[in-house]
Coordinates of C-alpha atoms in Angstrom, one line a residue:
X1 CA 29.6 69.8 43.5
X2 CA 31.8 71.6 40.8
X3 CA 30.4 75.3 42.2
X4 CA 32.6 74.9 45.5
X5 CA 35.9 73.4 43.7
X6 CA 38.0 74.2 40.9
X7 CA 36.7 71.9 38.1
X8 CA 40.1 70.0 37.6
X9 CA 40.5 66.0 37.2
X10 CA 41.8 65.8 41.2
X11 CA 39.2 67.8 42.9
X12 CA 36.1 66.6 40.8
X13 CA 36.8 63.3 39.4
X14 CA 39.0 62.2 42.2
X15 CA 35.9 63.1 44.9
X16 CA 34.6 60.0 46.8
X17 CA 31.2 58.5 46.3
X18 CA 29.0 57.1 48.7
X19 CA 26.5 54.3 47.7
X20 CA 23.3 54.1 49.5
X21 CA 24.3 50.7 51.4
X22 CA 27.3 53.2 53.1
X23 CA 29.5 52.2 50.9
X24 CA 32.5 54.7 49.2
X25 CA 33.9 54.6 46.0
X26 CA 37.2 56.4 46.3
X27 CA 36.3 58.3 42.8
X28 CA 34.7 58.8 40.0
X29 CA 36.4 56.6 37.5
X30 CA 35.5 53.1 36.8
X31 CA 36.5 50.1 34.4
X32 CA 33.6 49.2 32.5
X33 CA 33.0 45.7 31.3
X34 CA 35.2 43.9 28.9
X35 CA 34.8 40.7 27.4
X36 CA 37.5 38.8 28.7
X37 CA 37.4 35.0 27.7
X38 CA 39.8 33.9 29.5
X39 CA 38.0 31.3 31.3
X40 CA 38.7 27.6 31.7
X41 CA 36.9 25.1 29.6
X42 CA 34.9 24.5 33.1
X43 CA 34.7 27.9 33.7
X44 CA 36.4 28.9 36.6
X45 CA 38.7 31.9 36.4
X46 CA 42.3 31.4 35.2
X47 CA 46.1 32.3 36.5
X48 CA 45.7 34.6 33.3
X49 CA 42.4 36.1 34.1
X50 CA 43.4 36.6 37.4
X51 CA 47.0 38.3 36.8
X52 CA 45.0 40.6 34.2
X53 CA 43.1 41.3 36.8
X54 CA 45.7 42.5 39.1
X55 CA 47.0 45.1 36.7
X56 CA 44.0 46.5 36.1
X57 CA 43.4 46.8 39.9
X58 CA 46.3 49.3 39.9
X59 CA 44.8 51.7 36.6
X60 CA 44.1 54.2 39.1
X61 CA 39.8 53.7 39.0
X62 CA 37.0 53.5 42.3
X63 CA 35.2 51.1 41.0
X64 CA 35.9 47.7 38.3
X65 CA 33.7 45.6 36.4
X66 CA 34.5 42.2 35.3
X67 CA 32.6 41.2 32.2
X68 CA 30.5 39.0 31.3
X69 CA 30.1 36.0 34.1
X70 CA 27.7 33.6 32.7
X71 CA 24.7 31.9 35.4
X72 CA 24.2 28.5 33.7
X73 CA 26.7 26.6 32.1
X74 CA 24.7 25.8 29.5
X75 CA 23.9 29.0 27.9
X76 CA 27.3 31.4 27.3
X77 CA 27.6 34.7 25.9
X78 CA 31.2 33.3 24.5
X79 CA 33.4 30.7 24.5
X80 CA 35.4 30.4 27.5
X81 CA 33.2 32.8 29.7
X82 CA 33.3 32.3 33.7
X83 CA 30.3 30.3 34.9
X84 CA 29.1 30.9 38.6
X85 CA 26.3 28.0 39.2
X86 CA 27.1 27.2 43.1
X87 CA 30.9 27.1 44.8
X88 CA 32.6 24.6 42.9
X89 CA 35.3 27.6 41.7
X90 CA 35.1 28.9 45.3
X91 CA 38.9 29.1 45.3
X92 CA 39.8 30.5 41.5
X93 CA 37.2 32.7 42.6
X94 CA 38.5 34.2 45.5
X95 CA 41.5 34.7 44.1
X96 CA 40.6 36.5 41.5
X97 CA 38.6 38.7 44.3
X98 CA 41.7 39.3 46.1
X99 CA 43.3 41.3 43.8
X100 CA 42.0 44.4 44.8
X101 CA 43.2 43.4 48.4
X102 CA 45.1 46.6 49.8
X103 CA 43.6 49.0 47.6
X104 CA 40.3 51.5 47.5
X105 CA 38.5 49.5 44.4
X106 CA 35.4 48.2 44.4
X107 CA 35.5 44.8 42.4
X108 CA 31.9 43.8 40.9
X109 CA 31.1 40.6 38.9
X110 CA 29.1 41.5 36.2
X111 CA 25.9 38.6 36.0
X112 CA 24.5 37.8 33.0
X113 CA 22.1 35.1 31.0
X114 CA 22.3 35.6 27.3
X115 CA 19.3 34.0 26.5
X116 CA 18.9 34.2 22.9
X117 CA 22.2 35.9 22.4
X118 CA 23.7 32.2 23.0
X119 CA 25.9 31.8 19.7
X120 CA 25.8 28.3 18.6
X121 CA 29.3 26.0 19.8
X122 CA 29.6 27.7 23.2
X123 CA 29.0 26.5 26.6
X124 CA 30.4 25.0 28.9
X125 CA 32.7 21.7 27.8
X126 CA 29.9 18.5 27.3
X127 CA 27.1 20.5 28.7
X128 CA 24.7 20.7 25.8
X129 CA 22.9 23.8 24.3
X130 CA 20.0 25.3 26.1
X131 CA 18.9 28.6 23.9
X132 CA 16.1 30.1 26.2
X133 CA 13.8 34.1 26.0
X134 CA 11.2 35.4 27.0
X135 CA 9.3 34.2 24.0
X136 CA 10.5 32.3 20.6
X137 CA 11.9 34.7 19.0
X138 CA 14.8 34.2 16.7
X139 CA 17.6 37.4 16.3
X140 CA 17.5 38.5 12.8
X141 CA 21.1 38.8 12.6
X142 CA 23.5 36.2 13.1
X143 CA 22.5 33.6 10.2
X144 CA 23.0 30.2 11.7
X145 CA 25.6 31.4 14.6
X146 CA 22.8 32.1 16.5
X147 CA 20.0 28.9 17.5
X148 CA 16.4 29.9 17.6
X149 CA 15.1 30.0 20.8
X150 CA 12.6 28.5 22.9
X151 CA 10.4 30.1 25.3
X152 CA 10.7 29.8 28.9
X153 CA 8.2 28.1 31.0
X154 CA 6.7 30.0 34.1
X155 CA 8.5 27.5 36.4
X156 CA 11.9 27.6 34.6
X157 CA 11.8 31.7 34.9
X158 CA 11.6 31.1 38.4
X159 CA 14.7 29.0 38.1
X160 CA 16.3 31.4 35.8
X161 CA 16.0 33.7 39.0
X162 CA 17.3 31.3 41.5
X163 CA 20.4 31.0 39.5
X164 CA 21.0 34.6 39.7
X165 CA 20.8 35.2 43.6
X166 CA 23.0 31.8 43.4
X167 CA 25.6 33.1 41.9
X168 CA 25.8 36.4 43.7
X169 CA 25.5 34.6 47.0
X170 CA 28.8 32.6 46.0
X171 CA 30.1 36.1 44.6
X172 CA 29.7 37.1 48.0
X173 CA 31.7 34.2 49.7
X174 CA 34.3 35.0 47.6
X175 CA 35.0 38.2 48.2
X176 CA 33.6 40.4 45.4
X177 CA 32.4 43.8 47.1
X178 CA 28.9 43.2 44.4
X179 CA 27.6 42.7 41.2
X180 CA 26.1 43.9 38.0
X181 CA 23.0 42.5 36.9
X182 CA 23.5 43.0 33.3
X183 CA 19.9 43.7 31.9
X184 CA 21.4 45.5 28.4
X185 CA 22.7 44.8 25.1
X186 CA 19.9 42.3 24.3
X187 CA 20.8 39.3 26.7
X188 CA 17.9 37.6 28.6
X189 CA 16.8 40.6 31.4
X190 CA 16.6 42.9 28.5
X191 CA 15.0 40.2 26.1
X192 CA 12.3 40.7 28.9
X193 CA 12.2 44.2 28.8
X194 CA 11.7 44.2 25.5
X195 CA 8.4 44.4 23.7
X196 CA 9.3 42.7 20.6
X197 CA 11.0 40.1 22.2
X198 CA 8.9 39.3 25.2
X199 CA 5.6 38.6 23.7
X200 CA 4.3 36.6 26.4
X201 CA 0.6 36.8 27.8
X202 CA 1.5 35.6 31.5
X203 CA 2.8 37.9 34.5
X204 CA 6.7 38.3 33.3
X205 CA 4.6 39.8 29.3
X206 CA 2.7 42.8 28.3
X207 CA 2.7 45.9 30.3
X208 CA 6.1 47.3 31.1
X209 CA 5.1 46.3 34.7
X210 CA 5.1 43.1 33.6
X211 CA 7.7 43.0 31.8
X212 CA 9.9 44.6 33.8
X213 CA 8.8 41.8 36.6
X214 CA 11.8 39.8 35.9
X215 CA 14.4 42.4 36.9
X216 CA 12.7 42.6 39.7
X217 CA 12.5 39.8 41.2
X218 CA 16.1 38.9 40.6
X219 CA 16.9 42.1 42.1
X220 CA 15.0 40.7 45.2
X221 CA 16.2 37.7 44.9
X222 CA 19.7 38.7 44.8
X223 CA 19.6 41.2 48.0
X224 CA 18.2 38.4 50.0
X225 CA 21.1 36.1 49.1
X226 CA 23.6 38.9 49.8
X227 CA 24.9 41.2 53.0
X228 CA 23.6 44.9 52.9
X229 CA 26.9 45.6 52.7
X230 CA 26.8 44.5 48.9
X231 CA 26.7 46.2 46.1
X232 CA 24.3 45.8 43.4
X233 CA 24.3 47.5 40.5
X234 CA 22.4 47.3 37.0
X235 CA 23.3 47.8 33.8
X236 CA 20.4 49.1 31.3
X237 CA 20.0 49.7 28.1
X238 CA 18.4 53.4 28.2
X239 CA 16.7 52.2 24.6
X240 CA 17.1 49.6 22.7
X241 CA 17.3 51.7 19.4
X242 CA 14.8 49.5 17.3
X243 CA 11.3 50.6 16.6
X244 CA 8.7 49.3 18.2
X245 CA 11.4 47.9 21.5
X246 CA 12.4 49.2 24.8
X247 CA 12.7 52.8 24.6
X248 CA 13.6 55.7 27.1
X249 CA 10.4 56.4 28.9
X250 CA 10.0 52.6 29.4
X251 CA 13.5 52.8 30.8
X252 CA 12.7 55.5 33.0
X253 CA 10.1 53.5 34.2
X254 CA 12.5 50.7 35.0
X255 CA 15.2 53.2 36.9
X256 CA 12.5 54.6 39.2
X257 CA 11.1 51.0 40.0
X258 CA 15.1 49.6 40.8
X259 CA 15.5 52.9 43.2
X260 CA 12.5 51.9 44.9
X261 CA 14.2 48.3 45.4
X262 CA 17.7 49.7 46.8
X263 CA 20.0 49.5 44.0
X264 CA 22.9 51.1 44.4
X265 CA 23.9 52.1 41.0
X266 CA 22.3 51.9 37.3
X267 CA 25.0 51.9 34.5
X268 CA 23.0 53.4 31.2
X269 CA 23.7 51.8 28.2
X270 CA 21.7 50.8 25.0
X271 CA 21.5 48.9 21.7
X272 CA 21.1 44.9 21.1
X273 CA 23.3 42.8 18.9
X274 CA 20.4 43.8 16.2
X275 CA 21.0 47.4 17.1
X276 CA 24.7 47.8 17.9
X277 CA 24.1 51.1 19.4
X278 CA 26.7 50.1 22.2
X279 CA 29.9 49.8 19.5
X280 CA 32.5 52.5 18.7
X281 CA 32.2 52.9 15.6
X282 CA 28.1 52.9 15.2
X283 CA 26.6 55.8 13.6
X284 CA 26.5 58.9 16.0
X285 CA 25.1 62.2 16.0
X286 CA 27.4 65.3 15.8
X287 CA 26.0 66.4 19.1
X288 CA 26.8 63.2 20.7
X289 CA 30.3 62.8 19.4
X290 CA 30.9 66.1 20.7
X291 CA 30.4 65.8 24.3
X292 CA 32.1 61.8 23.4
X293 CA 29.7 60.4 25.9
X294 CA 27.0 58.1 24.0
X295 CA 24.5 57.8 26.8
X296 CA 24.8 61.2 28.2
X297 CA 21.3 62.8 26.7
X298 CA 19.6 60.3 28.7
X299 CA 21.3 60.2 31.7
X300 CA 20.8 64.0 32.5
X301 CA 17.0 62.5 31.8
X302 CA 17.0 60.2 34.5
X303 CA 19.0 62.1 36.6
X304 CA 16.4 64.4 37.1
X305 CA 13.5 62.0 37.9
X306 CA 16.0 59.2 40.4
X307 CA 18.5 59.7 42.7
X308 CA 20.4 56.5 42.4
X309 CA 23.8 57.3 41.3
X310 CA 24.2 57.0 37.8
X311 CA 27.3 55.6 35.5
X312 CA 27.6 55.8 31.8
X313 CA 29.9 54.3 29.8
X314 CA 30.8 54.4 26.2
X315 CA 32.7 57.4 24.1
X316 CA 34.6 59.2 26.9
X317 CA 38.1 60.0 25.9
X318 CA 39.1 63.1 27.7
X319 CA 39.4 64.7 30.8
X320 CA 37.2 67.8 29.9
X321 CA 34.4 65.6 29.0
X322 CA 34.7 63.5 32.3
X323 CA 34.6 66.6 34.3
X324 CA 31.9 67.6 32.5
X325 CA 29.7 65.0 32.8
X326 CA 30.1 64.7 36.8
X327 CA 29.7 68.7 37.4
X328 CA 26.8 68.6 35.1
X329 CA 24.9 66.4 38.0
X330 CA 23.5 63.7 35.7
X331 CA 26.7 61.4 35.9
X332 CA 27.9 60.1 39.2
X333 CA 31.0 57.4 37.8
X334 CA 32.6 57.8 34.5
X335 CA 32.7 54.4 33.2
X336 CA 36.2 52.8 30.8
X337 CA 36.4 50.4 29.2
X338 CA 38.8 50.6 25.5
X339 CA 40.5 53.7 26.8
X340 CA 42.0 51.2 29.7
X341 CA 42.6 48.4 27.2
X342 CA 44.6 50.9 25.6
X343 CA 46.6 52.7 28.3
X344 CA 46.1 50.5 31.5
X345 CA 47.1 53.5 33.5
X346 CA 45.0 55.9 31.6
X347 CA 42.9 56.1 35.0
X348 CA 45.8 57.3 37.1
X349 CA 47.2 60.1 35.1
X350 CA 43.7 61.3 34.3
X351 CA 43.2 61.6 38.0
X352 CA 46.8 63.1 38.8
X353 CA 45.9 65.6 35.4
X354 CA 48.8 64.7 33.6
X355 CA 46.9 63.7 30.2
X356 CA 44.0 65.2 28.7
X357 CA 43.1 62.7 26.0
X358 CA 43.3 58.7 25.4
X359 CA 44.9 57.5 22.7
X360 CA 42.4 54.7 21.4
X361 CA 42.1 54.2 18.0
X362 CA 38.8 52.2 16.9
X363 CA 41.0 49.5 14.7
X364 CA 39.3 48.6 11.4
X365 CA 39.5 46.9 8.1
X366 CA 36.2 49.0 6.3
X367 CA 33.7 45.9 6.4
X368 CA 31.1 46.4 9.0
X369 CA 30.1 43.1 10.2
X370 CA 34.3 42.1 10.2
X371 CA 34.9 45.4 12.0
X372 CA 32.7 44.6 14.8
X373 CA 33.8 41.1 15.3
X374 CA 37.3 43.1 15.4
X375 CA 36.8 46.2 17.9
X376 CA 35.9 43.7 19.9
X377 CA 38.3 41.1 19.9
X378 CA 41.4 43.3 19.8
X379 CA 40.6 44.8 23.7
X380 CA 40.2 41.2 24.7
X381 CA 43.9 40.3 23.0
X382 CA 45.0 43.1 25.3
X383 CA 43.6 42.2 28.1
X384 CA 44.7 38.6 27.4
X385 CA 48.8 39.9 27.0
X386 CA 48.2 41.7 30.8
X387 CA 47.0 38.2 31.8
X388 CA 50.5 37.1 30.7
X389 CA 52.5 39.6 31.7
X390 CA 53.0 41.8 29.0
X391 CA 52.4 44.9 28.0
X392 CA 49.5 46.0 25.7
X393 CA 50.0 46.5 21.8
X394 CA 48.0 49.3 21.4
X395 CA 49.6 49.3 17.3
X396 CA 48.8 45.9 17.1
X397 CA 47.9 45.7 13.1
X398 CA 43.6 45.0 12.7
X399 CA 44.5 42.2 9.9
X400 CA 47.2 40.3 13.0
X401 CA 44.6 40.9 15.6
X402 CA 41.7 39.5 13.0
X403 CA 43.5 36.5 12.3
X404 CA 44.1 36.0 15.9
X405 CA 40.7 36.2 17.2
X406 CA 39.2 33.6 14.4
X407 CA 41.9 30.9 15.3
X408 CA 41.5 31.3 18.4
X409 CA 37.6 31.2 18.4
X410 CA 38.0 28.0 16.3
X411 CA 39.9 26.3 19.1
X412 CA 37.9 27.2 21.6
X413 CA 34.7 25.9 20.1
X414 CA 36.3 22.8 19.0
X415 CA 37.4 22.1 23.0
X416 CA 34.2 22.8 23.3
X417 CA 32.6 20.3 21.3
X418 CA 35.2 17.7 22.1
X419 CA 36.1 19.0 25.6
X420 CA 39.8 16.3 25.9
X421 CA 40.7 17.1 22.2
X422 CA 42.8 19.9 23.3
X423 CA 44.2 18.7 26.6
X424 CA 47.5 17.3 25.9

């Protein structure tokens, strides 16, 4: 592509994409998944998720990624997640659809299960806890914040399944133009994937063919629930950085298997909650951090064994590298996520090549464990102050947006626990 136009942000990052299905992303750029939280205590999108929503519809990018949306109420990645288990929030959810309306992006609800990722005081308000995997395998981080699991029964998996084409089906009615399955990061699809997580003997255990069974049915599930007109992407973890767990030629395996089934797009990602490869501020090589992009060694990889269009996410921060990435072949969409938390119409001037670099800072404190509870609650305070009509406060202080994020989890498992504490 770059040999036949000058390799600037408007000719290479601003060129269209076409999906398999026929559908076109008007360019390269896309907003990755945030956490949000911004749910109400049943679930169902808020005014302030929604208006967040809208001014991230207008950063400039093809394509947008809500974050996590959660399958069963019972089982959340976070307090005050959106829950899709049939069309009760048919209406919050189409208008949170609608605010791309009149505009060239693709809006995609990210679908996830966390399995046993399920941190202990969150679901859905008097639903009661339901920590599920592959097999019984308790993380080994987390201490008591994180129940020990129970393994899923043969006919519950199939139900686990159901629940995903369910809520991609209502996605649908809604208005979303597709979804993410997200099969990364250590939540349920990837527990599966996983060979020292899934340790089961039966059909969904064993062989990566088994193993990787799961994904696949949900991917078929989900296409028959859904127009062809749908998008669906996947997110995958590329490895899961831990000895002896997923790793990149098991991943490869995966990719080549999902092009066979018609997805659209595979965002590459990697690391679990034990292996937080996935978090600015993880230990990088030099290489890496030179060409930013985290994920970028194995998506030139895959690139040259599928064809599916591929996104990767994580580290990009300035224009050069973007370029380089999509002329390089390997990366299709350029995937944002703090960048945009930072400068909501980072996007935009990227694309018009009026800025070269973002100005995200990774805040921190020096304490590991309280830095990444921090990087990621101070995008979702931004996010939260677009939800409310104000700008971001990209110098917000780590300590201030620290002390924000524990009261504010505290309330929210508290309405949790006692769901009418909290309503007057």
């Amino acid at each position: 592509m770059c040999e036949h136009v000058n390799a600037d942000a408007r000719s290479v990052l601003s060129t269209e994409l076409r999906l398999s299905n026929g559908v076109v992303l008007s360019n390269r750029l896309a907003k990755a998944a945030t956490s949000e939280h911004l749910a109400d205590r049943r679930g169902a999108p808020t005014r302030q998720l929604i208006r967040a929503y809208q001014q991230l519809a207008m950063s400039g990018v093809g394509l947008m990624i809500s974050g996590n949306v959660m399958i069963d109420g019972a089982a959340l990645e976070g307090a005050r997640n959106v829950v899709i288990e049939d069309g009760r929030h048919l209406e919050q959810l189409r208008a949170w659809a609608s605010v791309t309306d009149g505009t060239p992006v693709r809006f995609l609800l990210q679908l996830s299960h966390p399995g046993r990722q399920t941190m202990r005081g969150h679901s859905v308000a008097g639903r009661a806890h339901d920590v599920v995997s592959a097999s019984a395998v308790p993380l080994t981080v987390g201490g008591r914040l994180f129940p020990a699991p129970r393994e899923l029964t043969d006919a519950e998996v199939g139900i686990v399944i159901e629940r995903f084409a369910t809520a991609a089906r209502v996605a649908a009615q809604a208005g979303f133009a597709g979804v993410e399955l997200h099969a990364a990061h250590g939540y349920l699809i990837s527990q599966f994937l996983s060979p020292l997580v899934n340790r089961r003997t039966d059909q969904w255990g064993g062989s990566i063919e088994h193993r990787m069974r799961f994904l696949l049915e949900i991917v078929r599930a989900v296409r028959a629930a859904t127009p062809a007109s749908f998008i669906l992407a996947v997110k995958l973890n590329s490895a899961d950085f831990q000895r002896g767990g997923f790793a990149s030629d098991d991943a490869l395996v995966v990719a080549r298997a999902l092009e066979r089934e018609g997805v659209h797009l595979i965002e590459l990602s990697g690391g679990t909650h034990e292996s937080t490869a996935m978090v600015d501020g993880a230990p990088i090589r030099e290489s890496t951090r030179a060409r930013e992009a985290y994920f970028l060694t194995f998506a030139e990889r895959f690139a040259r064994e599928v064809t599916v269009p591929l996104m990767v996410s994580g580290g990009f921060r300035t224009r050069t590298a973007m370029i380089d990435a999509v002329c390089g072949g390997s990366v299709a969409v350029v995937g944002l996520a703090r960048p945009i938390a930072h400068e909501p119409d980072f996007p935009r001037r990227i694309l018009a090549g009026t800025t070269e670099r973002s100005r995200a800072q990774i805040p921190s404190v020096g304490i590991k464990p309280v830095d990444d509870l921090l990087n990621s609650a101070w995008h979702q305070q931004q996010i939260a102050r677009l939800g409310r009509g104000k700008p971001v406060r990209p110098n917000r202080r780590p300590t201030v947006a620290l002390a924000i994020a524990l009261l504010t989890n505290a309330r929210d498992i508290i309405a949790t626990r006692f769901p009418y504490s909290l309503s007057r």
